[in-house]
């Protein structure tokens, strides 16, 4: 027998540690004979896995800590905070007194081997513990194998041998298949096995009557019959129909009552099922493969000479996708009923996606502006990955490139039929979703500048991309990756301001005053949440105070910020700008070139950064803060400080036309 890979071994250890922490030791574990201090009740130490006596009074049958008030969360504990509005459940939860399993057996099955396991804790004095002796909760592993003959009907409850009040019950039911199209062999029966704690409650020491780490294991000489998923076969909701199709070949052999179920497969058959207090499922790793003939190198795509080269580099992606879809169509034709209909609908939707990808490639081949924006987006993403992650030759995964291509026509043409489509990019964590939508964001930002080049390079300014996060889900890493992309775009712009505009590419952090200040503040202002107050606190004591913005390192070179990284201009008494630079003089964004980060609300409303990261609660401010309306387009005046909309009618010089609205909204 070979040893498992290190990652699998580590995962198994983590799962075992979690079970040990929440449920307790199981049979055969080296901690099975554990001892707990007398002052530490086992039912208080372990959160689940135990059965209390069925006659326990209601006031003793629930967690005594359930009535505790929820702990207040400190304001600076996270990137963004909501009010502590957690509410306790209206229905009080009670500890279980029984667990059970239901499964299907074949017609030839005559008996079952049931093994019941649990742990008993008793107060016992330690040897040589002195006078009075020190007592501990001593655990004893219990196990009782029972052979049960199936009789065709319910059996009365029976005492578990040597269990002092635990009982088990077996209930057998025939399954009537007349008039039902159930995929079950003739003679299949349903069997339920229950373990019930009918011990007498102990008032002063209730844990003495509890059955801890309770478990039911059932074995059978004949294989158990897989349970048909009737809800999937008869499902009306689209998501349920898709799930039924995806998991049609994943059998379920048991369902738990008050507990989850688990089972083992040997040579494709199941002969052992058991209860599981912590359910688990193995999820296969999703991997991507290179598509022959498709150029995935970001550097190569960033240097495409013309539309013909783009066509040659990308068109094989569509052909390979359509070949795969043809095979899926053949597989769908072999299904029956609702599953065939679901499969054919999925293939049809995928064919639409293939056509959208093809249209995206055609756009690059025919539109010089789109091709320029695509090349620049590839160079920017590649530059950011090289700088931030030290990737020497960054490449797209095929699904990332396909996602970008299928969205290009909708971004390039305001009248495109897919302009209002919402595309879901679904891939496991760490698979590259962020880079895919950042690449699309870069395309949108650059294309906007190419198409709006008037007003001395300012016509293409304004918010192009809004990345909207739900509350509490914004992370430092996501912020840094988006900011790193904008840094790369700004370096690209500086190399060709005549093409990409004179107004800088910037990223705005519009995420609430718990993470970023709403106002700059001034001398004499008593508020402690202004940019001035946050910067002064950080500069006075950088170790004891957080960074004034929700980033602790430079998003370009990853150097940690220092007090010198933040300055209030033109002066600290009446600032109009929070300037952020890297503390590493070798970084591109140090000295005279600040980081393109805008993190104060009132400055965001004026500068209208091309990339706006916002938490959903900030959008509630739109009806109440007049200046915020310019984030959605329409600003028609400008000066050296920024842009102004209808809320500030007397400021700035007129633009030839109002700034356009955002081009892309991303929900992460």
XYZ file of C-alpha atoms in Angstrom:
668
model
C 0.000 0.000 0.000
C 1.440 3.365 -1.056
C 1.355 6.389 1.171
C -1.109 9.168 0.204
C 0.276 12.382 -1.295
C 1.364 14.907 1.350
C -1.554 17.239 0.636
C -4.080 14.425 1.112
C -2.373 13.302 4.317
C -2.455 16.857 5.668
C -6.124 17.210 4.733
C -6.934 13.948 6.519
C -5.150 15.206 9.625
C -7.103 18.477 9.546
C -10.413 16.631 9.205
C -9.482 14.309 12.044
C -8.508 17.270 14.235
C -11.849 18.954 13.511
C -13.788 15.812 14.435
C -11.737 15.389 17.586
C -12.419 18.995 18.571
C -16.174 19.042 17.910
C -17.285 15.439 18.544
C -14.517 13.735 20.486
C -12.442 10.581 20.044
C -13.826 7.603 18.171
C -13.229 3.897 18.604
C -9.605 2.968 18.044
C -8.320 6.508 18.533
C -5.388 6.831 20.913
C -7.423 9.376 22.908
C -10.372 7.005 23.332
C -9.600 6.556 27.059
C -9.269 10.306 27.562
C -9.717 12.142 30.844
C -11.302 15.572 31.239
C -11.091 17.739 34.375
C -14.009 17.420 36.760
C -14.860 21.097 36.261
C -15.156 20.610 32.497
C -18.395 18.881 31.552
C -18.019 16.676 28.445
C -21.245 18.175 27.069
C -19.701 21.631 27.395
C -16.387 20.562 25.880
C -17.874 18.822 22.808
C -20.391 20.697 20.679
C -22.132 17.747 19.045
C -22.161 13.982 18.726
C -23.949 13.087 21.966
C -27.452 11.856 22.794
C -29.257 13.039 25.917
C -31.934 10.970 27.676
C -35.334 11.215 25.993
C -36.927 12.168 29.319
C -34.673 15.171 29.960
C -36.701 18.236 31.060
C -36.886 20.928 28.390
C -34.975 23.464 30.476
C -31.998 21.031 30.623
C -32.178 19.829 27.011
C -30.568 22.830 25.301
C -27.255 24.661 25.326
C -27.194 27.002 28.349
C -24.941 29.416 26.387
C -27.578 29.886 23.666
C -29.142 32.823 25.512
C -25.854 34.758 25.652
C -25.808 38.085 23.842
C -23.763 38.089 20.614
C -20.298 39.535 20.997
C -19.787 43.023 19.654
C -17.312 43.169 16.752
C -14.688 45.924 17.050
C -14.966 48.539 14.329
C -11.412 48.036 13.074
C -11.608 44.239 13.042
C -12.171 43.904 9.317
C -12.198 45.604 5.975
C -15.845 46.511 6.186
C -18.305 46.020 8.989
C -22.026 45.957 9.344
C -23.851 46.789 12.517
C -24.096 43.901 14.938
C -27.597 42.909 13.905
C -27.292 39.179 14.434
C -30.471 37.691 15.742
C -30.894 34.498 17.697
C -33.151 31.878 16.216
C -36.782 32.272 17.189
C -36.942 28.502 17.672
C -34.792 27.227 20.508
C -32.547 24.292 19.602
C -32.458 21.120 21.690
C -29.894 18.352 21.922
C -30.978 15.095 20.222
C -31.915 11.957 22.078
C -31.870 9.678 19.017
C -30.199 9.224 15.645
C -31.036 6.973 12.734
C -30.240 5.721 9.236
C -32.574 4.821 6.387
C -31.355 2.753 3.424
C -32.510 0.273 0.806
C -31.797 -3.458 0.788
C -32.145 -6.004 -1.998
C -34.751 -8.770 -2.057
C -32.122 -11.386 -1.117
C -31.105 -9.587 2.081
C -32.114 -11.627 5.147
C -30.091 -10.043 7.959
C -27.991 -7.051 8.900
C -24.998 -6.678 11.163
C -25.443 -3.522 13.229
C -22.651 -2.139 15.381
C -23.542 0.536 17.915
C -20.721 2.604 19.376
C -20.643 5.348 21.991
C -18.560 6.718 24.812
C -19.536 6.897 28.482
C -17.973 9.433 30.836
C -17.806 8.683 34.538
C -16.358 10.705 37.400
C -13.394 8.728 38.705
C -10.684 9.588 41.242
C -7.141 9.764 39.970
C -4.772 7.196 41.508
C -2.664 8.677 44.293
C -4.593 11.930 43.961
C -4.391 12.855 47.596
C -7.121 13.578 50.112
C -9.663 14.611 49.044
C -8.941 12.831 45.748
C -8.898 14.708 42.440
C -11.613 13.442 40.148
C -11.744 13.425 36.349
C -14.289 12.561 33.695
C -12.975 9.188 32.539
C -14.106 8.114 29.071
C -14.887 4.475 28.295
C -15.338 3.337 24.704
C -18.418 1.139 24.266
C -19.282 -1.056 21.305
C -22.050 -3.626 20.812
C -22.410 -5.710 17.615
C -25.939 -6.939 16.925
C -27.204 -9.287 14.220
C -30.726 -8.423 13.129
C -32.926 -10.747 11.063
C -35.223 -8.857 8.704
C -38.856 -9.873 9.177
C -40.579 -7.754 6.524
C -42.068 -5.241 8.939
C -41.401 -3.003 11.952
C -39.717 -4.544 14.982
C -40.258 -3.352 18.549
C -37.524 -1.348 20.332
C -34.913 -3.509 22.005
C -32.326 -2.828 24.663
C -28.729 -2.437 23.584
C -26.751 -5.036 25.558
C -24.660 -3.645 28.404
C -25.835 -0.090 27.659
C -27.869 0.745 30.777
C -30.874 2.161 28.935
C -29.854 2.669 25.312
C -32.270 1.100 22.838
C -32.315 0.368 19.124
C -35.158 -0.194 16.708
C -35.340 -1.604 13.189
C -38.248 -0.634 10.944
C -38.636 -2.418 7.609
C -41.076 -1.338 4.903
C -41.855 -2.806 1.494
C -41.698 -0.434 -1.484
C -44.725 -0.452 -3.776
C -43.489 0.020 -7.344
C -46.872 -0.309 -9.038
C -47.552 2.615 -11.330
C -44.216 4.311 -10.523
C -41.220 4.566 -12.805
C -38.668 4.101 -10.030
C -35.303 2.639 -11.064
C -35.325 -0.012 -8.324
C -34.894 -3.792 -8.542
C -37.999 -5.872 -7.662
C -38.226 -6.761 -3.992
C -36.287 -3.722 -2.797
C -37.179 -2.762 0.772
C -36.597 0.304 2.922
C -34.961 -0.218 6.319
C -34.482 2.296 9.121
C -32.238 1.741 12.134
C -32.484 4.007 15.182
C -30.402 4.414 18.334
C -32.334 6.002 21.226
C -31.093 7.139 24.612
C -33.804 6.023 27.052
C -31.611 6.218 30.112
C -32.956 7.852 33.242
C -31.816 11.487 33.485
C -29.389 12.394 36.264
C -30.370 15.774 37.654
C -27.155 16.908 39.341
C -24.679 15.284 36.912
C -26.582 15.007 33.596
C -23.511 13.962 31.568
C -23.515 10.592 33.338
C -26.606 9.618 31.346
C -25.438 11.005 27.999
C -24.161 8.767 25.196
C -21.202 10.590 23.635
C -19.712 10.032 20.153
C -22.790 7.963 19.284
C -22.505 5.993 16.041
C -24.500 3.452 14.033
C -22.735 1.186 11.561
C -24.649 -1.238 9.328
C -23.084 -4.013 7.244
C -24.734 -6.375 4.817
C -23.548 -9.402 2.842
C -25.565 -8.267 -0.187
C -24.852 -4.801 -1.619
C -27.141 -1.999 -0.517
C -29.415 -0.602 -3.232
C -28.710 3.023 -4.313
C -31.468 5.460 -3.409
C -33.082 7.140 -6.458
C -33.150 10.937 -6.376
C -36.866 11.492 -6.880
C -36.597 15.232 -6.247
C -34.153 15.551 -9.140
C -36.191 13.453 -11.556
C -39.344 15.459 -10.855
C -37.673 18.842 -10.285
C -39.285 21.905 -11.796
C -36.537 24.408 -10.936
C -33.762 24.712 -13.493
C -30.917 24.575 -10.948
C -32.292 21.353 -9.478
C -32.599 19.800 -12.922
C -29.005 20.676 -13.744
C -27.795 19.281 -10.420
C -29.728 16.072 -11.058
C -28.007 15.692 -14.418
C -24.538 16.516 -13.113
C -24.789 14.032 -10.240
C -26.799 11.340 -12.021
C -23.893 8.883 -11.689
C -23.189 9.705 -8.019
C -25.232 7.209 -5.953
C -26.651 7.878 -2.498
C -26.921 4.842 -0.246
C -28.343 6.215 2.991
C -29.960 9.229 4.609
C -29.501 10.176 8.243
C -32.055 11.210 10.845
C -30.692 13.815 13.268
C -27.272 13.058 11.826
C -25.603 12.694 8.433
C -24.815 9.464 6.616
C -21.643 8.076 5.094
C -20.812 4.919 3.154
C -17.977 2.943 1.580
C -17.734 1.621 -1.966
C -15.694 -1.489 -2.724
C -15.466 -2.643 -6.336
C -18.412 -0.397 -7.145
C -20.677 -1.870 -4.452
C -21.677 -0.584 -1.014
C -21.831 -3.042 1.873
C -21.163 -0.654 4.753
C -22.985 2.519 5.822
C -22.682 4.547 8.998
C -23.723 7.775 10.672
C -21.509 10.859 10.479
C -21.801 13.889 12.750
C -19.581 15.912 10.419
C -20.569 15.154 6.819
C -17.846 15.206 4.170
C -17.704 14.829 0.425
C -14.687 14.489 -1.846
C -14.626 17.140 -4.572
C -12.448 16.293 -7.532
C -9.860 18.859 -8.541
C -10.724 20.935 -11.572
C -7.831 21.345 -13.977
C -7.497 23.175 -17.260
C -5.650 22.041 -20.348
C -4.065 23.923 -23.204
C -6.038 23.966 -26.446
C -3.875 23.061 -29.475
C -3.240 26.012 -31.744
C -4.494 28.673 -29.317
C -2.091 31.371 -28.186
C -2.374 31.680 -24.390
C 0.739 33.749 -23.696
C -0.197 37.217 -22.442
C 3.022 38.660 -23.816
C 2.320 37.239 -27.276
C -1.289 38.461 -27.239
C -0.086 41.861 -26.067
C 2.127 42.107 -29.154
C -0.304 40.937 -31.874
C 0.616 42.904 -35.012
C -2.822 43.045 -36.623
C -6.312 41.577 -36.828
C -5.219 38.675 -39.017
C -2.720 37.623 -36.372
C -5.439 37.801 -33.713
C -7.681 35.612 -35.868
C -4.960 33.017 -36.320
C -4.003 33.028 -32.634
C -7.520 32.703 -31.235
C -9.859 31.061 -33.766
C -8.808 27.451 -32.868
C -10.379 28.022 -29.447
C -13.836 28.143 -31.026
C -13.216 25.045 -33.119
C -12.036 23.014 -30.130
C -15.013 24.160 -28.048
C -17.488 23.239 -30.769
C -15.876 19.813 -31.219
C -16.313 19.210 -27.490
C -19.940 20.350 -27.668
C -20.613 17.902 -30.498
C -19.481 15.073 -28.228
C -21.737 16.404 -25.449
C -24.676 16.494 -27.871
C -24.067 12.828 -28.696
C -24.043 11.977 -24.984
C -27.243 13.969 -24.418
C -29.024 11.983 -27.151
C -28.427 8.804 -25.147
C -30.378 10.080 -22.129
C -34.096 9.783 -21.542
C -36.882 12.072 -20.395
C -36.168 15.220 -18.412
C -32.427 14.570 -18.204
C -32.155 14.510 -21.989
C -34.084 17.764 -22.242
C -31.843 19.382 -19.612
C -28.673 18.171 -21.311
C -29.782 19.408 -24.725
C -30.644 22.818 -23.257
C -27.199 23.053 -21.675
C -25.534 22.181 -24.973
C -27.671 24.783 -26.764
C -26.659 27.464 -24.247
C -23.011 26.486 -24.663
C -23.362 26.785 -28.443
C -24.553 30.365 -27.900
C -21.429 30.973 -25.814
C -19.290 29.518 -28.612
C -20.896 31.915 -31.069
C -20.218 34.844 -28.708
C -16.551 33.816 -28.467
C -16.387 33.678 -32.258
C -17.909 37.158 -32.477
C -15.344 38.437 -29.988
C -12.518 37.146 -32.190
C -14.137 38.714 -35.252
C -14.311 42.025 -33.402
C -10.567 41.920 -32.727
C -9.885 41.060 -36.359
C -11.981 43.944 -37.692
C -11.723 46.740 -35.100
C -8.315 48.392 -34.580
C -9.591 50.085 -31.409
C -10.764 46.810 -29.890
C -7.511 45.089 -30.849
C -5.481 47.908 -29.284
C -7.500 47.684 -26.059
C -7.108 43.879 -26.048
C -3.349 44.107 -26.515
C -3.015 46.732 -23.798
C -5.140 44.672 -21.399
C -2.901 41.645 -21.976
C 0.244 43.692 -21.409
C -1.182 45.240 -18.224
C -2.295 41.939 -16.684
C 1.025 40.340 -17.623
C 2.983 43.258 -16.179
C 1.061 43.106 -12.911
C 1.548 39.333 -12.567
C 5.255 39.607 -13.302
C 5.695 42.345 -10.729
C 3.419 41.070 -7.987
C 3.773 37.283 -8.257
C 7.130 37.099 -10.063
C 5.618 35.048 -12.892
C 8.119 35.232 -15.730
C 5.842 34.181 -18.592
C 2.200 34.671 -17.579
C -0.366 32.734 -19.586
C -4.133 32.597 -19.685
C -6.046 29.464 -18.914
C -8.368 28.598 -21.779
C -11.541 29.378 -19.798
C -10.180 32.820 -18.827
C -9.473 33.757 -22.414
C -12.852 32.413 -23.534
C -14.626 34.461 -20.849
C -12.904 37.639 -21.989
C -13.578 37.009 -25.685
C -17.289 36.252 -25.301
C -17.801 39.556 -23.466
C -15.920 41.775 -25.931
C -18.822 42.423 -28.357
C -21.138 43.514 -25.537
C -18.516 45.917 -24.187
C -17.589 47.321 -27.561
C -21.110 47.952 -28.874
C -23.705 49.648 -26.614
C -26.444 48.211 -28.871
C -25.137 44.645 -28.865
C -27.706 41.967 -28.089
C -25.576 40.632 -25.208
C -24.975 44.049 -23.634
C -27.357 43.312 -20.760
C -26.213 39.713 -20.216
C -24.911 38.719 -16.803
C -22.237 36.057 -17.210
C -21.332 33.850 -14.268
C -17.667 32.915 -14.074
C -17.738 29.741 -11.982
C -14.484 28.052 -11.034
C -12.947 26.689 -7.807
C -11.019 29.004 -5.524
C -7.536 29.690 -6.818
C -8.453 28.788 -10.391
C -8.018 32.256 -11.885
C -11.414 33.968 -11.807
C -9.944 37.255 -10.584
C -7.395 37.556 -13.396
C -10.121 36.779 -15.946
C -12.415 39.599 -14.898
C -9.488 41.950 -14.318
C -8.434 41.338 -17.912
C -11.939 42.186 -19.063
C -11.934 45.296 -16.855
C -8.654 46.450 -18.376
C -10.128 46.070 -21.874
C -13.171 48.171 -20.943
C -11.083 50.934 -19.331
C -8.681 51.244 -22.256
C -11.369 51.042 -24.949
C -13.200 53.913 -23.259
C -10.087 56.106 -23.488
C -9.499 55.195 -27.129
C -13.043 56.110 -28.123
C -13.294 59.319 -26.089
C -10.114 61.270 -26.715
C -11.368 64.869 -26.740
C -11.230 67.606 -24.123
C -7.434 67.519 -23.957
C -7.409 63.824 -23.131
C -10.085 63.989 -20.423
C -13.191 62.912 -22.365
C -12.563 59.244 -21.579
C -12.264 59.842 -17.846
C -14.912 58.870 -15.333
C -15.807 55.536 -13.753
C -15.515 52.754 -16.322
C -15.620 49.634 -14.122
C -17.497 49.138 -10.860
C -16.519 46.106 -8.821
C -19.236 45.542 -6.267
C -18.682 43.405 -3.188
C -21.205 42.226 -0.661
C -20.577 43.363 2.894
C -17.695 41.764 4.817
C -16.354 39.885 1.780
C -13.772 42.409 0.634
C -10.246 41.114 1.215
C -6.832 42.733 1.182
C -5.670 40.372 -1.545
C -8.540 41.253 -3.890
C -7.934 44.945 -3.305
C -4.232 44.598 -3.973
C -4.691 42.608 -7.183
C -7.130 45.136 -8.631
C -4.885 48.026 -7.556
C -1.878 46.281 -9.113
C -3.692 46.090 -12.446
C -4.484 49.812 -12.334
C -0.820 50.519 -11.576
C 0.126 48.584 -14.706
C -2.474 50.463 -16.763
C -1.163 53.784 -15.499
C 2.369 52.885 -16.585
C 0.966 51.953 -20.009
C -0.874 55.297 -20.200
C 2.214 57.303 -19.323
C 4.021 55.736 -22.261
C 1.326 56.896 -24.714
C -0.789 59.732 -23.212
C -1.790 60.858 -26.687
C -3.661 57.541 -27.101
C -4.857 56.770 -23.580
C -5.552 60.263 -22.253
C -3.874 62.774 -19.989
C -6.065 62.015 -16.977
C -4.485 59.193 -14.922
C -5.916 55.728 -14.522
C -6.890 55.457 -10.853
C -8.643 53.002 -8.565
C -11.132 54.188 -5.972
C -11.822 52.382 -2.702
C -15.423 53.227 -1.813
C -15.903 50.798 1.047
C -17.261 52.592 4.105
C -15.742 54.633 6.903
C -14.747 51.534 8.892
C -12.168 50.925 6.143
C -11.673 54.248 4.347
C -12.395 57.827 5.488
C -15.409 59.668 4.130
C -13.796 63.115 4.381
C -10.302 64.577 4.442
C -10.850 66.680 7.567
C -9.011 69.798 8.685
C -7.333 71.344 11.698
C -9.787 71.819 14.548
C -12.024 68.999 13.313
C -12.828 66.830 16.328
C -13.847 63.772 14.293
C -11.593 60.741 14.667
C -12.492 59.070 11.350
C -11.225 61.691 8.888
C -8.253 61.069 6.600
C -6.294 63.670 8.577
C -6.997 61.931 11.893
C -6.167 58.467 10.533
C -2.914 59.600 8.925
C -1.767 61.478 12.032
C -2.504 58.490 14.283
C -0.653 56.143 11.941
C 2.336 58.452 11.616
C 2.518 58.869 15.388
C 2.265 55.149 16.170
C 2.396 52.917 13.066
C 2.639 49.724 15.109
C -0.388 50.494 17.230
C -2.669 51.839 14.489
C -3.835 50.423 11.168
C -2.926 51.871 7.803
C -5.160 54.833 6.831
C -6.380 52.779 3.840
C -7.332 49.079 3.684
C -3.954 48.164 2.188
C -0.839 47.535 4.220
C 1.594 46.948 1.361
C 2.315 48.608 -1.950
C 0.070 46.837 -4.488
C 2.815 47.111 -7.120
C 5.985 45.850 -5.396
C 4.508 44.534 -2.121
C 6.754 46.714 0.066
C 5.121 47.461 3.408
C 3.802 50.980 3.849
C 5.513 53.268 6.353
C 4.401 56.589 7.888
C 6.242 58.342 5.040
C 3.951 56.602 2.533
C 1.047 58.908 3.397
C 0.950 62.674 3.092
C -1.794 65.286 3.159
C -1.518 67.924 0.428
C -1.116 70.827 0.096
C -0.787 70.806 3.886
C -1.980 68.822 6.875
C -4.156 71.637 8.243
C -6.482 71.958 5.237
C -5.743 69.022 2.944
C -7.369 68.509 -0.432
C -5.622 65.246 -1.255
C -4.360 62.096 0.454
C -1.212 61.182 -1.446
C 0.094 57.609 -1.220
C 3.564 56.520 -2.338
C 5.669 53.412 -1.916
C 8.407 53.604 0.682
C 10.821 51.739 -1.609
C 12.587 54.296 -3.801
C 13.232 51.586 -6.408
C 9.472 51.137 -6.915
C 7.833 52.752 -9.944
C 5.339 54.434 -7.590
C 7.597 56.339 -5.238
C 8.857 59.879 -5.148
C 7.134 62.110 -7.693
C 4.848 59.341 -9.040
C 2.177 58.462 -6.423
C 0.200 55.273 -6.353
C -3.027 55.698 -8.378
C -5.219 55.019 -5.347
C -8.086 57.252 -4.231
C -9.407 56.246 -0.831
C -11.375 59.213 0.547
C -15.032 59.509 -0.431
C -15.043 63.243 -1.144
C -11.947 62.840 -3.350
C -13.516 59.886 -5.170
C -16.521 62.046 -6.103
C -14.160 64.606 -7.613
C -11.599 62.424 -9.397
C -14.044 59.727 -10.595
C -11.479 56.885 -10.740
C -11.622 54.574 -13.750
C -11.880 51.482 -11.532
C -14.198 51.763 -8.520
C -14.255 49.084 -5.835
C -17.359 49.427 -3.675
C -19.231 47.484 -1.056
C -22.958 47.257 -1.639
C -23.888 49.422 1.353
C -22.172 52.459 -0.217
C -24.725 52.538 -3.025
C -27.335 53.479 -0.456
C -25.587 56.884 -0.316
C -26.381 57.724 -3.937
C -29.769 59.376 -3.248
C -28.404 61.299 -0.256
C -24.954 62.488 -1.352
C -25.339 64.662 -4.421
C -21.699 64.485 -5.541
C -21.831 60.662 -5.643
C -24.164 60.782 -8.632
C -21.207 61.664 -10.876
C -19.886 58.142 -10.318
C -22.612 56.935 -12.670
C -21.650 59.387 -15.414
C -22.891 62.801 -16.455
C -20.136 65.039 -15.064
C -19.948 67.947 -17.513
C -17.270 70.258 -16.050
C -13.666 69.888 -14.953
C -10.566 71.609 -13.665
C -7.156 70.497 -12.502
C -8.603 68.912 -9.358
C -11.212 66.781 -11.082
C -14.748 66.683 -12.442
C -18.087 68.122 -11.391
C -21.665 67.148 -12.028
C -25.108 68.606 -11.429
C -24.581 68.766 -7.643
C -21.801 71.369 -8.091
C -23.030 73.597 -10.942
C -20.636 76.519 -10.423
C -17.316 74.680 -10.411
C -14.975 73.907 -13.295
C -14.923 74.562 -17.020
C -17.428 72.917 -19.388
C -16.552 69.681 -21.172
C -17.576 69.285 -24.796
C -19.924 66.519 -23.670
C -20.733 64.828 -20.344
C -18.620 61.894 -19.239
C -20.147 58.548 -20.250
C -21.626 56.141 -17.684
C -19.808 53.020 -16.414
C -19.112 50.302 -18.975
C -18.877 47.190 -16.793
C -20.200 46.058 -13.432
C -18.521 43.136 -11.684
C -20.123 41.391 -8.712
C -17.544 39.409 -6.761
